[in-house]
């Protein structure tokens, strides 16, 4: 088994142990995005109503987007019903019919 061959990196001056060279993170992110064809969604309002009670999420409520890998998630707190939870977008939802 042969060792993987990594692309050549440009030379960086030596840095103190535990610190990264200037611009290292920006370059690594740019390379990652270019290599994986990541598509960033434009900023905007993901949803306007509480998933628990249906009340409008106004300026008193809280919606914060965060990422887990490539998946976008939203931390939500509703001022009307005090619901706190994480909302995840789904592409497809399958369920079964209930028996009556």
Short mmCIF file of C-alpha atoms in Angstrom, two decimals:
data_model
loop_
_atom_site.label_atom_id
_atom_site.label_comp_id
_atom_site.label_asym_id
_atom_site.label_seq_id
_atom_site.Cartn_x
_atom_site.Cartn_y
_atom_site.Cartn_z
CA UNK A 1 0.00 0.00 0.00
CA UNK A 2 1.40 3.37 -0.96
CA UNK A 3 1.09 6.57 1.03
CA UNK A 4 -1.27 9.24 -0.32
CA UNK A 5 0.31 12.00 -2.36
CA UNK A 6 -0.67 15.45 -1.14
CA UNK A 7 -0.58 18.51 -3.41
CA UNK A 8 2.48 20.69 -3.00
CA UNK A 9 2.02 23.67 -0.72
CA UNK A 10 3.93 26.88 -1.03
CA UNK A 11 6.68 27.38 1.50
CA UNK A 12 5.79 29.19 4.72
CA UNK A 13 8.32 30.64 7.14
CA UNK A 14 8.70 28.76 10.42
CA UNK A 15 6.22 29.79 13.12
CA UNK A 16 6.12 29.41 16.87
CA UNK A 17 4.78 26.09 18.09
CA UNK A 18 1.00 26.16 18.49
CA UNK A 19 0.37 29.02 16.05
CA UNK A 20 -0.53 29.02 12.38
CA UNK A 21 1.04 31.08 9.61
CA UNK A 22 -0.81 34.22 8.55
CA UNK A 23 -3.51 33.41 5.97
CA UNK A 24 -3.39 29.65 6.58
CA UNK A 25 -7.05 29.32 7.62
CA UNK A 26 -8.32 31.49 4.75
CA UNK A 27 -6.31 29.46 2.24
CA UNK A 28 -7.49 26.15 3.70
CA UNK A 29 -11.16 27.24 3.57
CA UNK A 30 -10.78 28.46 -0.02
CA UNK A 31 -9.19 25.16 -1.06
CA UNK A 32 -11.91 23.17 0.71
CA UNK A 33 -14.73 25.12 -0.94
CA UNK A 34 -13.10 24.91 -4.37
CA UNK A 35 -12.53 21.17 -4.03
CA UNK A 36 -16.01 20.28 -2.81
CA UNK A 37 -18.06 22.59 -5.01
CA UNK A 38 -19.84 24.04 -1.99
CA UNK A 39 -22.78 26.26 -2.78
CA UNK A 40 -23.55 28.86 -0.16
CA UNK A 41 -27.15 29.99 0.19
CA UNK A 42 -27.73 33.72 0.20
CA UNK A 43 -28.54 35.20 3.59
CA UNK A 44 -32.21 35.65 4.29
CA UNK A 45 -35.05 34.70 6.54
CA UNK A 46 -35.25 30.91 6.75
CA UNK A 47 -38.75 30.96 8.27
CA UNK A 48 -41.04 33.48 9.93
CA UNK A 49 -43.22 31.42 12.26
CA UNK A 50 -42.63 29.36 15.39
CA UNK A 51 -42.54 25.62 14.63
CA UNK A 52 -44.31 24.94 17.98
CA UNK A 53 -47.18 27.47 18.22
CA UNK A 54 -47.24 29.14 14.79
CA UNK A 55 -46.80 32.67 16.16
CA UNK A 56 -44.81 35.16 14.08
CA UNK A 57 -41.13 35.26 15.04
CA UNK A 58 -40.70 38.98 15.65
CA UNK A 59 -37.73 40.99 16.90
CA UNK A 60 -38.34 39.73 20.45
CA UNK A 61 -37.78 36.10 19.33
CA UNK A 62 -34.42 34.56 18.47
CA UNK A 63 -33.31 32.65 15.34
CA UNK A 64 -29.62 31.82 14.93
CA UNK A 65 -28.24 29.82 12.02
CA UNK A 66 -25.31 27.48 12.61
CA UNK A 67 -23.67 24.72 10.61
CA UNK A 68 -22.90 21.09 11.36
CA UNK A 69 -20.75 19.92 8.49
CA UNK A 70 -22.59 20.98 5.33
CA UNK A 71 -25.98 21.01 7.05
CA UNK A 72 -27.59 24.30 8.01
CA UNK A 73 -29.44 24.30 11.36
CA UNK A 74 -31.33 26.99 13.27
CA UNK A 75 -31.55 27.56 17.00
CA UNK A 76 -35.00 29.04 17.70
CA UNK A 77 -36.53 30.67 20.77
CA UNK A 78 -40.12 31.88 20.50
CA UNK A 79 -41.12 34.82 22.67
CA UNK A 80 -44.82 33.85 22.54
CA UNK A 81 -44.64 30.25 23.82
CA UNK A 82 -41.02 30.05 25.12
CA UNK A 83 -40.27 27.18 22.72
CA UNK A 84 -36.54 26.52 22.37
CA UNK A 85 -35.30 24.03 19.82
CA UNK A 86 -33.17 23.26 16.81
CA UNK A 87 -34.78 23.34 13.39
CA UNK A 88 -33.22 21.37 10.53
CA UNK A 89 -34.21 21.72 6.88
CA UNK A 90 -35.15 18.47 5.19
CA UNK A 91 -35.24 17.75 1.48
CA UNK A 92 -37.70 14.88 1.74
CA UNK A 93 -40.02 13.66 4.47
CA UNK A 94 -41.67 10.24 4.45
CA UNK A 95 -44.18 8.99 6.96
CA UNK A 96 -46.89 6.36 7.23
CA UNK A 97 -50.63 6.67 7.34
CA UNK A 98 -52.25 6.26 10.72
CA UNK A 99 -54.83 3.54 11.22
CA UNK A 100 -58.28 4.80 12.03
#
